[in-house]
């Protein structure tokens, strides 16, 4: 289906043409003055110079041509040359009906179906997830879902940090605590134990302690670096211990991510592409892309138009060790070989902008990707506390994501219990769903690149621009529908009716924007646009609800029309929250 403003603009274009002007002047926009009109066109002003005529004269002539319009019930020229427009209710009904009958509410398939990899999550093995990891996971998941919904093939990859110095630090930490483990016995040739020698909580304690010690104790740090090197060289006991860390850590990560409805298609990590590095390095040397500079192997990525300093991309350090970006480049190489994506989207902290710039330039220059492969980086801002500084626990520590999720669930449970009678188990289930909406919406409703304030009180509120408010609206619709059924009503085969009052019309006018919004959210990889839309839609619905008798409406045909409108509103809202990554309960 065409986008709503395009449909209106077509009609206006015809009127401009009929009056002897360029049809392209007939662009329609939403009204800047909702008190005066529903939509407006500023084309007469744009055309005034070209046609040597006062804009108001042009607008008057065009308005004349719209007197019999099926689309606009009113078109008035207003000084200095606006066209103020009111939509015909019949026409709006026609479009809403078409939308309700069309697959995906009239969203058209993309011109070209793309294969897209979304690289998100980016958790580091053996390090606890903290609130900062929320953004990458939640935004990435939503972008994946939006792109998939509009019709692309999307693969989500967790891209675990499972290969760097942190692994050596954990190995050293374990050795300190349990020096007699068989993994450290170099002469050992038997099978290693099935059971890991640590639990997830122990593992998560070891890393920070070991990391802190390495900062004070250079000798310890050297041992950790040595352990990292030995792991990377493939020493058997180190590999086996590493595998244990992976098993324990990944199953914990899966649990945490799934509590936020984050699902990866691939659980690949940095370690998975190490096999490609020697080949890639050889290739870069042979083709003359890489050269030695101060002992290190680098690729120059400066460009003439640079206004800032873009240092070379380092491929190997002078001691021959590879780096974070070496792995990212090898991952690009592997992705091109295995999946041949049209686009790779990366979610990472916005402080990594220079880094991704270097990596992408290097991948292009060395032809790891094709000229048309789109490498897109989405940098997200910091999650701050109310004091404007990075979010911390009450005693100033780093807030673990798991704790944060649990606290939000508990708070929601308290609120749910407060207002209503609900069996314990059901209340817990509802609280969990609503808590997830609070966290996800609290994050996603902000433009990704901006910092935002993590405000648990605000996020869990049933009023305002929040996840719980959206769910509350959906549940309100569901409960009216349930009552309607209880009273013997049928929910299928209903037909939408002409809007009866302003608030009903406004609800319809918001509904028909769905395909426009979803397409642009997908195009720009911008979940916040979906949030802004459903907030507007929920407001429009609630306004309509307060002004309209629904179940009490005596006229049967009109009552059925209202129920049909509720069904459509519910379906659009539920589709939108699904691409944001959460869902609504039946009751709350
Ligand atoms: N593990 C990284 C970190 O904690 C994030 C990974 C981002 N993705 C990537 N392909 N580099 O900073």
CSV table of N, CA and C in Angstrom, one decimal, residues 388-517:
chain,number,residue,atom,x,y,z
A,388,UNK,N,23.4,12.1,36.5
A,388,UNK,CA,24.0,12.4,35.2
A,388,UNK,C,25.4,11.7,35.0
A,389,UNK,N,25.8,10.9,36.0
A,389,UNK,CA,27.0,10.1,35.8
A,389,UNK,C,26.6,8.6,35.5
A,390,UNK,N,27.6,7.9,35.0
A,390,UNK,CA,27.2,6.5,34.6
A,390,UNK,C,26.5,5.8,35.8
A,391,UNK,N,25.5,5.0,35.4
A,391,UNK,CA,24.6,4.4,36.4
A,391,UNK,C,25.4,3.4,37.3
A,392,UNK,N,25.2,3.6,38.6
A,392,UNK,CA,25.9,2.8,39.6
A,392,UNK,C,24.9,2.2,40.6
A,393,UNK,N,25.3,1.2,41.4
A,393,UNK,CA,24.4,0.8,42.5
A,393,UNK,C,24.4,1.8,43.6
A,394,UNK,N,23.6,1.6,44.6
A,394,UNK,CA,23.5,2.6,45.7
A,394,UNK,C,24.8,2.9,46.4
A,395,UNK,N,25.6,1.8,46.5
A,395,UNK,CA,26.9,2.0,47.2
A,395,UNK,C,28.0,2.3,46.2
A,396,UNK,N,27.6,2.7,45.0
A,396,UNK,CA,28.7,3.1,44.0
A,396,UNK,C,29.3,2.1,43.2
A,397,UNK,N,28.9,0.8,43.3
A,397,UNK,CA,29.5,-0.2,42.5
A,397,UNK,C,28.9,-0.3,41.1
A,398,UNK,N,29.4,-1.2,40.3
A,398,UNK,CA,28.8,-1.4,39.0
A,398,UNK,C,27.6,-2.3,39.1
A,399,UNK,N,26.5,-1.8,38.5
A,399,UNK,CA,25.2,-2.6,38.7
A,399,UNK,C,25.2,-3.7,37.7
A,400,UNK,N,25.1,-4.9,38.3
A,400,UNK,CA,25.0,-6.1,37.4
A,400,UNK,C,23.6,-6.1,36.7
A,401,UNK,N,23.6,-6.5,35.5
A,401,UNK,CA,22.4,-6.5,34.7
A,401,UNK,C,21.3,-7.4,35.3
A,402,UNK,N,21.8,-8.5,35.8
A,402,UNK,CA,20.9,-9.5,36.5
A,402,UNK,C,20.2,-8.8,37.7
A,403,UNK,N,20.9,-8.1,38.5
A,403,UNK,CA,20.3,-7.4,39.6
A,403,UNK,C,19.3,-6.4,39.2
A,404,UNK,N,19.7,-5.6,38.2
A,404,UNK,CA,18.9,-4.6,37.7
A,404,UNK,C,17.5,-5.2,37.2
A,405,UNK,N,17.6,-6.3,36.4
A,405,UNK,CA,16.4,-6.9,35.9
A,405,UNK,C,15.5,-7.4,37.1
A,406,UNK,N,16.2,-8.0,38.1
A,406,UNK,CA,15.4,-8.5,39.2
A,406,UNK,C,14.8,-7.4,40.0
A,407,UNK,N,15.5,-6.3,40.2
A,407,UNK,CA,14.9,-5.2,41.0
A,407,UNK,C,13.7,-4.6,40.3
A,408,UNK,N,13.8,-4.5,39.0
A,408,UNK,CA,12.7,-4.0,38.2
A,408,UNK,C,11.5,-4.9,38.3
A,409,UNK,N,11.8,-6.2,38.2
A,409,UNK,CA,10.7,-7.2,38.3
A,409,UNK,C,10.0,-7.1,39.7
A,410,UNK,N,10.8,-6.9,40.7
A,410,UNK,CA,10.3,-6.9,42.1
A,410,UNK,C,9.4,-5.6,42.3
A,411,UNK,N,9.9,-4.5,41.7
A,411,UNK,CA,9.2,-3.2,41.8
A,411,UNK,C,7.9,-3.3,41.1
A,412,UNK,N,7.9,-4.0,39.9
A,412,UNK,CA,6.6,-4.1,39.1
A,412,UNK,C,5.7,-5.0,39.9
A,413,UNK,N,6.2,-6.0,40.5
A,413,UNK,CA,5.3,-7.0,41.3
A,413,UNK,C,4.6,-6.2,42.4
A,414,UNK,N,5.4,-5.3,43.1
A,414,UNK,CA,4.8,-4.5,44.1
A,414,UNK,C,3.7,-3.7,43.6
A,415,UNK,N,3.9,-3.0,42.5
A,415,UNK,CA,2.9,-2.2,41.9
A,415,UNK,C,1.7,-2.9,41.5
A,416,UNK,N,1.9,-4.1,40.9
A,416,UNK,CA,0.8,-4.9,40.4
A,416,UNK,C,-0.1,-5.4,41.6
A,417,UNK,N,0.6,-5.8,42.6
A,417,UNK,CA,-0.1,-6.3,43.8
A,417,UNK,C,-0.9,-5.2,44.5
A,418,UNK,N,-0.3,-4.0,44.5
A,418,UNK,CA,-0.9,-2.9,45.2
A,418,UNK,C,-2.3,-2.5,44.7
A,419,UNK,N,-2.5,-2.6,43.4
A,419,UNK,CA,-3.7,-2.1,42.8
A,419,UNK,C,-4.8,-3.1,42.7
A,420,UNK,N,-4.5,-4.4,42.7
A,420,UNK,CA,-5.5,-5.4,42.4
A,420,UNK,C,-5.4,-6.7,43.1
A,421,UNK,N,-6.5,-7.4,43.0
A,421,UNK,CA,-6.5,-8.8,43.5
A,421,UNK,C,-6.0,-9.7,42.4
A,422,UNK,N,-4.9,-10.4,42.6
A,422,UNK,CA,-4.5,-11.3,41.5
A,422,UNK,C,-3.7,-12.4,42.2
A,423,UNK,N,-4.0,-13.6,41.8
A,423,UNK,CA,-3.2,-14.7,42.4
A,423,UNK,C,-1.7,-14.5,42.3
A,424,UNK,N,-1.0,-14.9,43.3
A,424,UNK,CA,0.4,-14.8,43.4
A,424,UNK,C,1.2,-15.1,42.1
A,425,UNK,N,0.9,-16.3,41.6
A,425,UNK,CA,1.7,-16.7,40.4
A,425,UNK,C,1.4,-15.9,39.2
A,426,UNK,N,0.2,-15.6,39.0
A,426,UNK,CA,-0.2,-14.7,37.9
A,426,UNK,C,0.4,-13.4,38.0
A,427,UNK,N,0.4,-12.8,39.2
A,427,UNK,CA,1.0,-11.5,39.4
A,427,UNK,C,2.5,-11.5,39.1
A,428,UNK,N,3.1,-12.5,39.5
A,428,UNK,CA,4.6,-12.6,39.2
A,428,UNK,C,4.8,-12.7,37.6
A,429,UNK,N,4.0,-13.5,37.0
A,429,UNK,CA,4.1,-13.6,35.5
A,429,UNK,C,3.9,-12.2,34.8
A,430,UNK,N,2.8,-11.5,35.3
A,430,UNK,CA,2.5,-10.2,34.7
A,430,UNK,C,3.6,-9.2,35.0
A,431,UNK,N,4.0,-9.3,36.2
A,431,UNK,CA,5.1,-8.3,36.7
A,431,UNK,C,6.3,-8.5,35.8
A,432,UNK,N,6.7,-9.8,35.5
A,432,UNK,CA,7.9,-10.0,34.7
A,432,UNK,C,7.7,-9.4,33.3
A,433,UNK,N,6.5,-9.6,32.7
A,433,UNK,CA,6.3,-9.1,31.3
A,433,UNK,C,6.4,-7.5,31.4
A,434,UNK,N,5.7,-7.0,32.4
A,434,UNK,CA,5.7,-5.5,32.4
A,434,UNK,C,7.1,-4.9,32.7
A,435,UNK,N,7.8,-5.6,33.5
A,435,UNK,CA,9.2,-5.2,33.9
A,435,UNK,C,10.1,-5.1,32.6
A,436,UNK,N,9.9,-6.2,31.8
A,436,UNK,CA,10.7,-6.2,30.6
A,436,UNK,C,10.4,-5.0,29.7
A,437,UNK,N,9.1,-4.8,29.6
A,437,UNK,CA,8.6,-3.6,28.8
A,437,UNK,C,9.2,-2.3,29.3
A,438,UNK,N,9.3,-2.2,30.6
A,438,UNK,CA,9.8,-1.0,31.3
A,438,UNK,C,11.3,-0.8,30.9
A,439,UNK,N,12.1,-1.9,31.0
A,439,UNK,CA,13.5,-1.8,30.7
A,439,UNK,C,13.7,-1.5,29.2
A,440,UNK,N,13.1,-2.3,28.4
A,440,UNK,CA,13.3,-2.2,26.9
A,440,UNK,C,12.8,-0.8,26.4
A,441,UNK,N,11.6,-0.5,26.8
A,441,UNK,CA,11.1,0.8,26.2
A,441,UNK,C,11.9,2.0,26.8
A,442,UNK,N,12.3,1.9,28.0
A,442,UNK,CA,13.1,2.9,28.7
A,442,UNK,C,14.3,3.2,27.9
A,443,UNK,N,14.9,2.1,27.3
A,443,UNK,CA,16.1,2.3,26.5
A,443,UNK,C,15.8,2.7,25.1
A,444,UNK,N,14.9,1.9,24.5
A,444,UNK,CA,14.6,2.1,23.0
A,444,UNK,C,14.0,3.4,22.7
A,445,UNK,N,13.2,4.0,23.6
A,445,UNK,CA,12.5,5.2,23.2
A,445,UNK,C,13.5,6.4,23.1
A,446,UNK,N,14.7,6.2,23.5
A,446,UNK,CA,15.8,7.2,23.3
A,446,UNK,C,16.5,6.9,22.0
A,447,UNK,N,16.8,8.0,21.3
A,447,UNK,CA,17.7,7.8,20.1
A,447,UNK,C,19.0,7.1,20.6
A,448,UNK,N,19.4,6.1,19.8
A,448,UNK,CA,20.5,5.3,20.3
A,448,UNK,C,21.7,6.1,20.7
A,449,UNK,N,22.1,7.1,19.8
A,449,UNK,CA,23.3,7.8,20.0
A,449,UNK,C,23.3,8.7,21.3
A,450,UNK,N,22.2,9.0,21.8
A,450,UNK,CA,22.1,9.9,23.0
A,450,UNK,C,22.4,9.1,24.3
A,451,UNK,N,23.0,9.8,25.3
A,451,UNK,CA,23.0,9.2,26.6
A,451,UNK,C,21.6,9.2,27.2
A,452,UNK,N,21.3,8.4,28.1
A,452,UNK,CA,20.0,8.6,28.7
A,452,UNK,C,20.1,8.3,30.2
A,453,UNK,N,19.1,8.8,30.9
A,453,UNK,CA,19.1,8.6,32.4
A,453,UNK,C,18.2,7.4,32.7
A,454,UNK,N,18.8,6.4,33.4
A,454,UNK,CA,18.1,5.3,33.8
A,454,UNK,C,17.3,5.6,35.1
A,455,UNK,N,16.0,5.7,34.9
A,455,UNK,CA,15.2,6.2,36.0
A,455,UNK,C,14.1,5.1,36.3
A,456,UNK,N,14.4,4.2,37.3
A,456,UNK,CA,13.5,3.1,37.5
A,456,UNK,C,12.1,3.6,37.8
A,457,UNK,N,12.0,4.7,38.6
A,457,UNK,CA,10.6,5.1,38.9
A,457,UNK,C,9.8,5.5,37.7
A,458,UNK,N,10.5,6.3,36.8
A,458,UNK,CA,9.8,6.7,35.6
A,458,UNK,C,9.5,5.5,34.7
A,459,UNK,N,10.5,4.6,34.5
A,459,UNK,CA,10.3,3.5,33.6
A,459,UNK,C,9.2,2.6,34.0
A,460,UNK,N,9.0,2.4,35.3
A,460,UNK,CA,8.0,1.5,35.7
A,460,UNK,C,6.6,2.1,35.9
A,461,UNK,N,6.5,3.4,35.6
A,461,UNK,CA,5.2,4.1,35.8
A,461,UNK,C,4.2,3.7,34.7
A,462,UNK,N,2.9,3.6,35.1
A,462,UNK,CA,1.9,3.3,34.2
A,462,UNK,C,1.4,4.5,33.4
A,463,UNK,N,2.0,5.6,33.7
A,463,UNK,CA,1.6,6.8,33.0
A,463,UNK,C,2.8,7.4,32.3
A,464,UNK,N,2.5,8.1,31.2
A,464,UNK,CA,3.6,8.8,30.4
A,464,UNK,C,4.2,7.9,29.4
A,465,UNK,N,5.4,8.3,28.9
A,465,UNK,CA,6.0,7.7,27.7
A,465,UNK,C,6.8,6.5,28.2
A,466,UNK,N,6.1,5.4,28.6
A,466,UNK,CA,6.8,4.2,29.2
A,466,UNK,C,6.2,2.9,28.6
A,467,UNK,N,7.0,1.9,28.8
A,467,UNK,CA,6.5,0.6,28.4
A,467,UNK,C,5.2,0.1,29.1
A,468,UNK,N,5.2,0.3,30.4
A,468,UNK,CA,4.0,-0.1,31.1
A,468,UNK,C,2.7,0.6,30.6
A,469,UNK,N,2.9,1.9,30.3
A,469,UNK,CA,1.7,2.6,29.7
A,469,UNK,C,1.2,2.0,28.4
A,470,UNK,N,2.2,1.6,27.6
A,470,UNK,CA,1.8,1.0,26.3
A,470,UNK,C,1.0,-0.3,26.6
A,471,UNK,N,1.6,-1.1,27.5
A,471,UNK,CA,1.0,-2.4,27.8
A,471,UNK,C,-0.4,-2.2,28.4
A,472,UNK,N,-0.5,-1.2,29.3
A,472,UNK,CA,-1.7,-0.9,29.9
A,472,UNK,C,-2.8,-0.6,28.9
A,473,UNK,N,-2.4,0.1,27.9
A,473,UNK,CA,-3.4,0.5,26.8
A,473,UNK,C,-3.8,-0.8,26.1
A,474,UNK,N,-2.8,-1.6,25.8
A,474,UNK,CA,-3.2,-2.9,25.0
A,474,UNK,C,-4.1,-3.7,25.9
A,475,UNK,N,-3.8,-3.8,27.2
A,475,UNK,CA,-4.6,-4.6,28.1
A,475,UNK,C,-6.0,-4.0,28.2
A,476,UNK,N,-6.1,-2.7,28.2
A,476,UNK,CA,-7.4,-2.1,28.3
A,476,UNK,C,-8.2,-2.5,27.0
A,477,UNK,N,-7.6,-2.5,25.9
A,477,UNK,CA,-8.3,-2.9,24.7
A,477,UNK,C,-8.8,-4.4,24.8
A,478,UNK,N,-7.8,-5.2,25.2
A,478,UNK,CA,-8.1,-6.6,25.3
A,478,UNK,C,-9.3,-6.9,26.3
A,479,UNK,N,-9.3,-6.1,27.4
A,479,UNK,CA,-10.4,-6.4,28.3
A,479,UNK,C,-11.8,-6.0,27.8
A,480,UNK,N,-11.8,-4.9,27.0
A,480,UNK,CA,-13.1,-4.5,26.3
A,480,UNK,C,-13.5,-5.6,25.3
A,481,UNK,N,-12.5,-6.1,24.6
A,481,UNK,CA,-12.8,-7.2,23.6
A,481,UNK,C,-13.3,-8.5,24.3
A,482,UNK,N,-12.7,-8.7,25.5
A,482,UNK,CA,-13.1,-9.9,26.2
A,482,UNK,C,-14.6,-9.8,26.7
A,483,UNK,N,-14.9,-8.6,27.2
A,483,UNK,CA,-16.2,-8.3,27.7
A,483,UNK,C,-17.2,-8.4,26.5
A,484,UNK,N,-16.8,-7.9,25.4
A,484,UNK,CA,-17.7,-8.0,24.2
A,484,UNK,C,-18.0,-9.4,23.9
A,485,UNK,N,-17.0,-10.3,23.9
A,485,UNK,CA,-17.2,-11.7,23.7
A,485,UNK,C,-18.1,-12.3,24.7
A,486,UNK,N,-17.9,-12.0,26.0
A,486,UNK,CA,-18.7,-12.5,27.1
A,486,UNK,C,-20.2,-12.2,26.8
A,487,UNK,N,-20.4,-11.0,26.3
A,487,UNK,CA,-21.8,-10.6,26.0
A,487,UNK,C,-22.3,-11.2,24.8
A,488,UNK,N,-21.6,-12.1,24.2
A,488,UNK,CA,-22.1,-12.8,23.0
A,488,UNK,C,-21.6,-12.3,21.7
A,489,UNK,N,-20.7,-11.3,21.7
A,489,UNK,CA,-20.2,-10.7,20.5
A,489,UNK,C,-19.2,-11.6,19.8
A,490,UNK,N,-19.2,-11.4,18.5
A,490,UNK,CA,-18.2,-12.2,17.6
A,490,UNK,C,-17.1,-11.3,17.3
A,491,UNK,N,-15.9,-11.8,17.3
A,491,UNK,CA,-14.7,-10.9,17.0
A,491,UNK,C,-14.3,-10.9,15.5
A,492,UNK,N,-14.9,-11.8,14.7
A,492,UNK,CA,-14.5,-11.9,13.3
A,492,UNK,C,-15.6,-11.4,12.4
A,493,UNK,N,-15.1,-11.0,11.2
A,493,UNK,CA,-16.1,-10.6,10.2
A,493,UNK,C,-16.7,-9.2,10.5
A,494,UNK,N,-16.0,-8.4,11.3
A,494,UNK,CA,-16.6,-7.1,11.6
A,494,UNK,C,-16.1,-6.1,10.6
A,495,UNK,N,-16.9,-5.1,10.3
A,495,UNK,CA,-16.4,-4.1,9.4
A,495,UNK,C,-16.3,-2.7,10.0
A,496,UNK,N,-15.2,-2.1,9.7
A,496,UNK,CA,-14.9,-0.7,10.2
A,496,UNK,C,-15.9,0.3,9.7
A,497,UNK,N,-16.3,1.2,10.5
A,497,UNK,CA,-17.2,2.3,10.1
A,497,UNK,C,-16.6,3.6,10.1
A,498,UNK,N,-17.3,4.6,9.5
A,498,UNK,CA,-16.9,5.9,9.4
A,498,UNK,C,-16.7,6.6,10.8
A,499,UNK,N,-15.6,7.4,10.9
A,499,UNK,CA,-15.4,8.0,12.2
A,499,UNK,C,-16.5,8.9,12.6
A,500,UNK,N,-16.9,8.9,13.8
A,500,UNK,CA,-18.1,9.5,14.3
A,500,UNK,C,-17.7,10.9,15.0
A,501,UNK,N,-16.6,10.9,15.6
A,501,UNK,CA,-16.2,12.1,16.3
A,501,UNK,C,-14.7,12.4,16.0
A,502,UNK,N,-14.2,13.5,16.5
A,502,UNK,CA,-12.8,13.9,16.2
A,502,UNK,C,-11.8,12.9,16.8
A,503,UNK,N,-12.1,12.4,18.0
A,503,UNK,CA,-11.0,11.6,18.6
A,503,UNK,C,-11.0,10.2,17.8
A,504,UNK,N,-12.1,9.8,17.3
A,504,UNK,CA,-12.1,8.5,16.6
A,504,UNK,C,-11.4,8.7,15.2
A,505,UNK,N,-11.6,9.9,14.6
A,505,UNK,CA,-10.9,10.2,13.4
A,505,UNK,C,-9.4,10.3,13.6
A,506,UNK,N,-9.0,11.0,14.7
A,506,UNK,CA,-7.6,11.1,15.0
A,506,UNK,C,-6.9,9.7,15.2
A,507,UNK,N,-7.7,8.8,15.8
A,507,UNK,CA,-7.1,7.5,16.0
A,507,UNK,C,-6.9,6.8,14.7
A,508,UNK,N,-7.8,7.0,13.8
A,508,UNK,CA,-7.7,6.4,12.4
A,508,UNK,C,-6.5,7.0,11.7
A,509,UNK,N,-6.4,8.3,11.8
A,509,UNK,CA,-5.3,9.0,11.1
A,509,UNK,C,-4.0,8.6,11.7
A,510,UNK,N,-3.9,8.2,12.9
A,510,UNK,CA,-2.6,7.7,13.5
A,510,UNK,C,-2.4,6.3,13.0
A,511,UNK,N,-3.4,5.5,12.9
A,511,UNK,CA,-3.3,4.1,12.5
A,511,UNK,C,-2.7,4.0,11.1
A,512,UNK,N,-3.2,4.9,10.2
A,512,UNK,CA,-2.7,4.8,8.8
A,512,UNK,C,-1.3,5.2,8.6
A,513,UNK,N,-0.6,5.7,9.6
A,513,UNK,CA,0.8,6.0,9.4
A,513,UNK,C,1.7,4.8,9.6
A,514,UNK,N,1.1,3.6,10.0
A,514,UNK,CA,1.9,2.5,10.3
A,514,UNK,C,3.0,2.1,9.3
A,515,UNK,N,2.6,2.0,8.0
A,515,UNK,CA,3.6,1.5,7.1
A,515,UNK,C,4.7,2.6,6.9
A,516,UNK,N,4.4,3.8,7.0
A,516,UNK,CA,5.4,4.9,6.8
A,516,UNK,C,6.4,4.8,8.0
A,517,UNK,N,5.9,4.6,9.2
A,517,UNK,CA,6.8,4.6,10.3
A,517,UNK,C,7.7,3.4,10.3
